[in-house]
Coordinates of C-alpha atoms and ligand atoms in Angstrom, one line a residue:
M571 CA -1.1 20.6 -27.8
T572 CA -2.0 20.9 -31.7
D573 CA -5.9 20.0 -32.6
A574 CA -4.8 16.7 -34.0
Q575 CA -2.9 15.7 -30.5
F576 CA -6.2 17.0 -28.6
R577 CA -8.4 15.0 -30.7
K578 CA -6.2 11.8 -30.5
I579 CA -6.1 12.2 -26.5
A580 CA -9.7 13.2 -26.4
G581 CA -10.9 10.1 -28.4
L582 CA -8.9 7.5 -26.2
V583 CA -10.4 9.2 -23.3
H584 CA -13.8 8.9 -24.5
Q585 CA -13.0 5.4 -25.8
D586 CA -12.0 4.4 -22.3
S587 CA -14.3 6.1 -19.9
G588 CA -17.2 7.5 -21.8
I589 CA -15.8 10.9 -20.6
I590 CA -16.2 13.6 -22.9
L591 CA -13.3 16.6 -23.1
S592 CA -15.1 19.3 -25.1
E593 CA -13.0 22.0 -26.9
A594 CA -13.4 24.2 -23.3
K595 CA -11.6 21.6 -21.5
R596 CA -8.5 21.7 -23.6
S597 CA -6.6 24.1 -21.4
L598 CA -7.4 21.8 -18.4
L599 CA -6.3 18.7 -20.0
M600 CA -2.9 20.5 -20.9
A601 CA -2.6 21.6 -17.1
R602 CA -3.3 18.3 -16.1
L603 CA -0.8 16.2 -18.3
N604 CA 1.8 18.8 -18.0
R605 CA 2.3 17.3 -14.5
R606 CA 2.5 14.0 -15.9
L607 CA 5.0 15.2 -18.9
R608 CA 7.4 16.2 -16.2
V609 CA 6.9 12.9 -14.2
L610 CA 7.7 10.8 -17.4
G611 CA 10.4 13.6 -18.6
L612 CA 9.0 13.8 -21.8
P613 CA 9.2 17.1 -23.7
D614 CA 6.0 17.9 -25.2
Y615 CA 2.7 16.5 -26.1
G616 CA 3.8 14.8 -29.2
A617 CA 6.0 12.6 -27.3
Y618 CA 3.5 11.8 -24.7
C619 CA 1.1 10.9 -28.0
A620 CA 3.8 8.7 -29.2
R621 CA 3.9 7.0 -25.9
L622 CA 0.5 6.3 -26.1
D623 CA 0.9 4.4 -29.2
G624 CA 4.1 2.2 -28.0
S625 CA 4.2 -0.7 -25.7
D626 CA 3.5 1.4 -22.6
G627 CA 0.1 2.7 -24.0
P628 CA -2.3 0.4 -22.2
D629 CA -0.9 1.4 -18.9
E630 CA -0.3 5.0 -19.9
R631 CA -4.0 5.2 -21.0
R632 CA -4.9 4.5 -17.2
H633 CA -2.6 7.3 -16.0
L634 CA -4.1 9.3 -18.5
L635 CA -7.6 8.9 -17.1
S636 CA -6.3 9.1 -13.7
A637 CA -4.7 12.6 -14.6
I638 CA -8.1 14.0 -16.3
T639 CA -10.9 12.6 -13.8
T640 CA -12.3 14.7 -10.9
N641 CA -11.8 13.3 -7.6
V642 CA -13.8 15.9 -5.6
T643 CA -15.6 14.4 -2.9
A644 CA -16.6 14.8 0.8
F645 CA -18.1 12.9 3.7
F646 CA -21.6 13.2 3.9
R647 CA -21.6 14.9 0.7
E648 CA -25.5 15.6 -0.3
A649 CA -26.6 14.7 3.2
H650 CA -30.2 13.9 2.2
H651 CA -29.1 10.7 0.8
F652 CA -27.7 9.5 4.1
R653 CA -30.7 10.8 6.1
S654 CA -32.9 8.8 3.5
L655 CA -30.6 5.6 4.1
A656 CA -30.8 5.6 7.7
Q657 CA -34.5 6.5 8.3
D658 CA -36.1 4.7 5.0
V659 CA -34.2 2.4 3.0
L660 CA -31.9 0.5 5.4
P661 CA -34.4 -0.4 8.2
P662 CA -36.6 -3.0 6.5
M663 CA -33.1 -4.4 4.6
V664 CA -31.6 -4.8 7.9
A665 CA -34.8 -6.9 9.2
Q666 CA -34.3 -9.1 5.9
A667 CA -30.6 -9.2 6.3
R668 CA -31.1 -10.3 10.2
A669 CA -33.6 -13.4 8.7
G670 CA -30.8 -14.5 6.7
R671 CA -31.0 -12.3 3.2
R672 CA -27.6 -11.1 1.7
L673 CA -27.1 -7.3 1.7
R674 CA -25.0 -5.5 -0.7
L675 CA -24.0 -2.1 -1.3
W676 CA -22.1 -0.7 -3.8
S677 CA -20.4 2.8 -4.2
A678 CA -19.3 2.7 -7.6
A679 CA -17.4 5.7 -8.5
S680 CA -15.9 6.1 -4.8
S681 CA -13.1 8.4 -5.4
S682 CA -10.9 8.7 -2.4
G683 CA -13.4 7.0 0.0
E684 CA -15.2 9.5 1.6
E685 CA -18.5 8.1 0.1
P686 CA -18.2 4.7 0.9
Y687 CA -17.0 5.3 4.3
S688 CA -20.1 7.7 4.8
I689 CA -22.2 4.8 3.6
A690 CA -20.4 2.4 5.8
I691 CA -20.9 4.6 8.9
T692 CA -24.6 4.8 8.1
L693 CA -25.0 1.2 7.8
L694 CA -23.1 0.2 10.8
E695 CA -25.2 3.0 12.9
A696 CA -28.3 1.3 11.6
F697 CA -27.1 -2.4 11.7
P698 CA -24.3 -2.7 14.6
D699 CA -24.5 -6.3 14.3
A700 CA -24.0 -6.3 10.1
A701 CA -20.5 -8.2 10.7
R702 CA -22.4 -11.2 12.0
H703 CA -24.7 -11.4 8.5
D704 CA -24.0 -11.6 4.9
V705 CA -23.2 -7.9 4.3
L706 CA -20.7 -6.1 2.0
L707 CA -20.4 -2.6 0.7
L708 CA -18.1 -2.6 -2.5
S709 CA -16.2 0.5 -3.2
T710 CA -14.7 0.7 -6.9
D711 CA -13.4 3.4 -9.1
I712 CA -11.7 3.7 -12.0
D713 CA -8.7 5.2 -10.8
P714 CA -6.1 3.0 -9.2
E715 CA -4.7 5.7 -6.9
M716 CA -8.3 6.5 -5.5
V717 CA -8.7 2.7 -5.0
D718 CA -5.5 2.4 -3.2
R719 CA -6.4 5.7 -1.0
S720 CA -10.1 4.3 -0.4
R721 CA -8.7 1.1 0.8
Q722 CA -6.2 2.6 3.2
G723 CA -9.0 4.5 4.9
R724 CA -6.7 7.3 5.9
F725 CA -8.1 11.1 5.8
S726 CA -6.6 14.3 6.3
A727 CA -8.2 16.5 9.4
D728 CA -9.7 18.7 7.0
A729 CA -11.1 16.0 5.0
V730 CA -12.9 14.7 8.2
S731 CA -14.1 17.9 9.0
P732 CA -17.8 17.4 7.9
V733 CA -17.9 14.2 10.4
P734 CA -19.6 15.4 13.8
P735 CA -17.4 14.6 16.6
A736 CA -19.2 11.9 18.0
Q737 CA -18.9 10.0 14.9
L738 CA -15.3 11.1 14.1
K739 CA -14.5 9.4 17.9
R740 CA -16.7 6.3 17.2
W741 CA -15.6 5.7 13.7
F742 CA -12.1 6.9 13.4
Q743 CA -8.6 6.8 15.4
P744 CA -5.9 9.3 14.9
Q745 CA -3.1 8.5 12.4
G746 CA -0.2 11.1 12.0
D747 CA -1.8 14.3 11.3
G748 CA -5.1 12.9 10.3
F749 CA -7.4 10.0 10.9
E750 CA -7.7 6.4 10.1
A751 CA -11.1 4.3 9.7
K752 CA -11.3 1.7 12.6
P753 CA -11.5 -1.7 11.7
D754 CA -15.1 -2.6 12.0
L755 CA -16.0 -0.2 9.5
R756 CA -13.3 -1.7 7.0
G757 CA -14.2 -5.2 7.7
L758 CA -17.5 -4.7 6.0
M759 CA -15.8 -3.1 2.7
R760 CA -14.2 -4.4 -0.5
F761 CA -12.2 -2.3 -2.9
A762 CA -11.7 -2.8 -6.7
E763 CA -10.6 -0.6 -9.8
L764 CA -13.6 -0.7 -12.0
N765 CA -14.3 1.1 -15.1
L766 CA -18.0 1.5 -15.3
H767 CA -17.9 1.0 -19.0
D768 CA -16.3 -2.4 -18.8
A769 CA -17.9 -5.7 -18.0
W770 CA -18.8 -6.2 -14.3
P771 CA -17.7 -9.2 -12.4
F772 CA -20.7 -9.4 -10.4
Q773 CA -22.7 -12.6 -9.4
G774 CA -25.8 -11.3 -7.2
R775 CA -27.7 -8.3 -7.0
F776 CA -27.2 -4.9 -5.3
D777 CA -29.6 -3.3 -2.6
V778 CA -28.2 0.1 -2.8
I779 CA -25.8 1.9 -5.5
F780 CA -24.2 5.1 -5.0
C781 CA -23.2 6.8 -8.3
R782 CA -22.8 10.4 -7.9
N783 CA -21.2 13.4 -9.8
T784 CA -19.7 10.8 -12.1
A785 CA -22.3 9.9 -15.2
I786 CA -22.3 13.8 -15.5
Y787 CA -18.9 13.6 -17.5
F788 CA -19.9 10.8 -19.7
D789 CA -22.0 11.3 -23.2
G790 CA -25.8 10.7 -23.2
T791 CA -25.2 7.0 -24.8
A792 CA -22.9 6.1 -22.0
R793 CA -24.8 7.7 -19.3
Q794 CA -28.2 5.8 -20.5
R795 CA -26.6 2.5 -20.6
L796 CA -25.1 3.0 -17.2
W797 CA -28.3 3.5 -15.7
Q798 CA -29.7 0.6 -17.7
R799 CA -27.0 -1.5 -16.3
F800 CA -27.7 -0.5 -12.9
G801 CA -31.4 -1.5 -13.5
E802 CA -30.3 -4.8 -14.2
V803 CA -27.8 -5.6 -11.2
M804 CA -30.3 -4.2 -8.6
V805 CA -32.9 -6.2 -6.6
E806 CA -36.2 -5.1 -6.8
G807 CA -36.9 -2.4 -4.2
G808 CA -33.4 -1.3 -4.2
T809 CA -32.2 2.1 -3.9
L810 CA -30.3 4.2 -6.6
C811 CA -28.5 7.4 -5.4
I812 CA -27.2 9.7 -8.2
G813 CA -25.5 12.8 -7.9
H814 CA -27.0 16.3 -7.6
S815 CA -26.8 17.6 -11.0
E816 CA -27.6 14.6 -12.6
R817 CA -31.1 12.7 -13.5
L818 CA -32.0 9.3 -14.6
D819 CA -32.9 9.7 -18.3
G820 CA -33.2 7.3 -21.1
P821 CA -35.3 4.0 -21.1
A822 CA -33.8 2.8 -17.9
A823 CA -36.2 5.6 -16.4
A824 CA -38.9 3.0 -16.7
L825 CA -37.0 0.7 -14.3
F826 CA -37.1 3.2 -11.4
E827 CA -39.5 5.3 -9.4
P828 CA -38.2 8.5 -7.7
T829 CA -38.3 8.2 -4.0
G830 CA -36.7 11.6 -3.3
T831 CA -33.8 14.1 -4.6
T832 CA -31.8 12.2 -6.9
Q833 CA -32.7 8.9 -5.3
Y834 CA -34.7 6.1 -7.0
R835 CA -36.2 2.9 -6.2
R836 CA -36.1 -0.3 -8.5
N837 CA -39.4 -1.3 -9.6
A838 CA -40.7 -4.9 -9.7
R839 CA -39.5 -6.8 -12.6
P840 CA -42.6 -8.1 -14.9
A841 CA -43.4 -11.9 -14.0
P842 CA -42.0 -14.2 -16.7
A843 CA -44.6 -15.2 -19.3
R844 CA -46.2 -18.6 -18.5
P845 CA -45.8 -21.3 -21.2
S846 CA -49.2 -21.9 -22.6
Ligands
SAM336 C1 -16.1 13.9 -8.6 S1 -15.7 12.0 -8.4 C2 -17.3 11.9 -7.3 C3 -17.2 11.1 -6.0 C4 -18.1 10.6 -5.3 N1 -19.2 9.4 -6.0 C5 -19.0 11.8 -4.9 O1 -20.2 12.2 -5.3 O2 -18.6 12.4 -4.1 C6 -16.0 11.2 -9.8 C7 -15.0 9.7 -9.8 O3 -15.4 9.2 -10.5 C8 -14.6 8.5 -11.1 N2 -14.8 7.8 -12.4 C9 -14.7 8.4 -13.8 N3 -14.9 8.0 -14.7 C10 -15.3 6.5 -14.2 C11 -15.5 5.4 -15.1 N4 -15.8 5.2 -16.2 N5 -15.6 4.1 -13.9 C12 -15.6 4.5 -12.7 N6 -15.1 5.6 -12.1 C13 -15.2 6.6 -12.8 C14 -13.3 9.3 -11.1 O4 -11.8 8.8 -10.9 C15 -13.7 10.0 -9.7 O5 -13.1 9.3 -8.6

């Protein structure tokens, strides 16, 4: 891969996703793209750059992001967030939802689904009658393949190994060599492809947002803008969970109070000024 090809591809990735591919990532990029070149039957990176410029370019840019993003995830990863959800965050929200208020949760970079299904299990254990109230868990990712996998809710035996046996029995059924999430979990969930840097199509606000191990790949401007936008779409008192090596920085930090390890509560909004 020539310098010019690397700069072109890294530039497109940054433009589309805010992800920075430093020079140190060049060999990773080449390894990931070699697979894509084989699938497309292209001889070299020059031909790939030409494809990015051609009529298939917009679609290919989605495949490019899919190839370079890291999808590592696990059930109940960073377990303290799920403990806190169950013990502190959800109980008052559940009481309000039972009294008629809507409850919205969002796993904003959900990868293959382990994170949103872990949230769904925690939610339904705290709120077994959730399906009778106005409760939804949105699961989104930039990568269409990951969104499909989340939607299917099928996991290998290896993937479900962090799920304790009683919970595995309660929330999953055997399917082939692996397991499939039961309909009561999936009934609360909605799945969509969403690039966090694009416009967001939401009408109402979120009570809980998980965006973990994703902003770490973004440059400072993109990351701080994302925190700001989370602040805008969250209810007062809502909870934001971010990844273990991330921190809420920039102006948006003033919108939140830390409430635990990489966990934050949305502050009250200032009262609107009264007309004099
Ligand atoms: C390392 S995984 C983290 C998965 C999960 N949140 C967790 O912590 O286990 C990062 C995910 O972020 C997604 N991603 C990367 N850039 C994104 C963007 N701009 N918008 C939405 N999702 C993005 C990737 O496709 C990938 O599934």
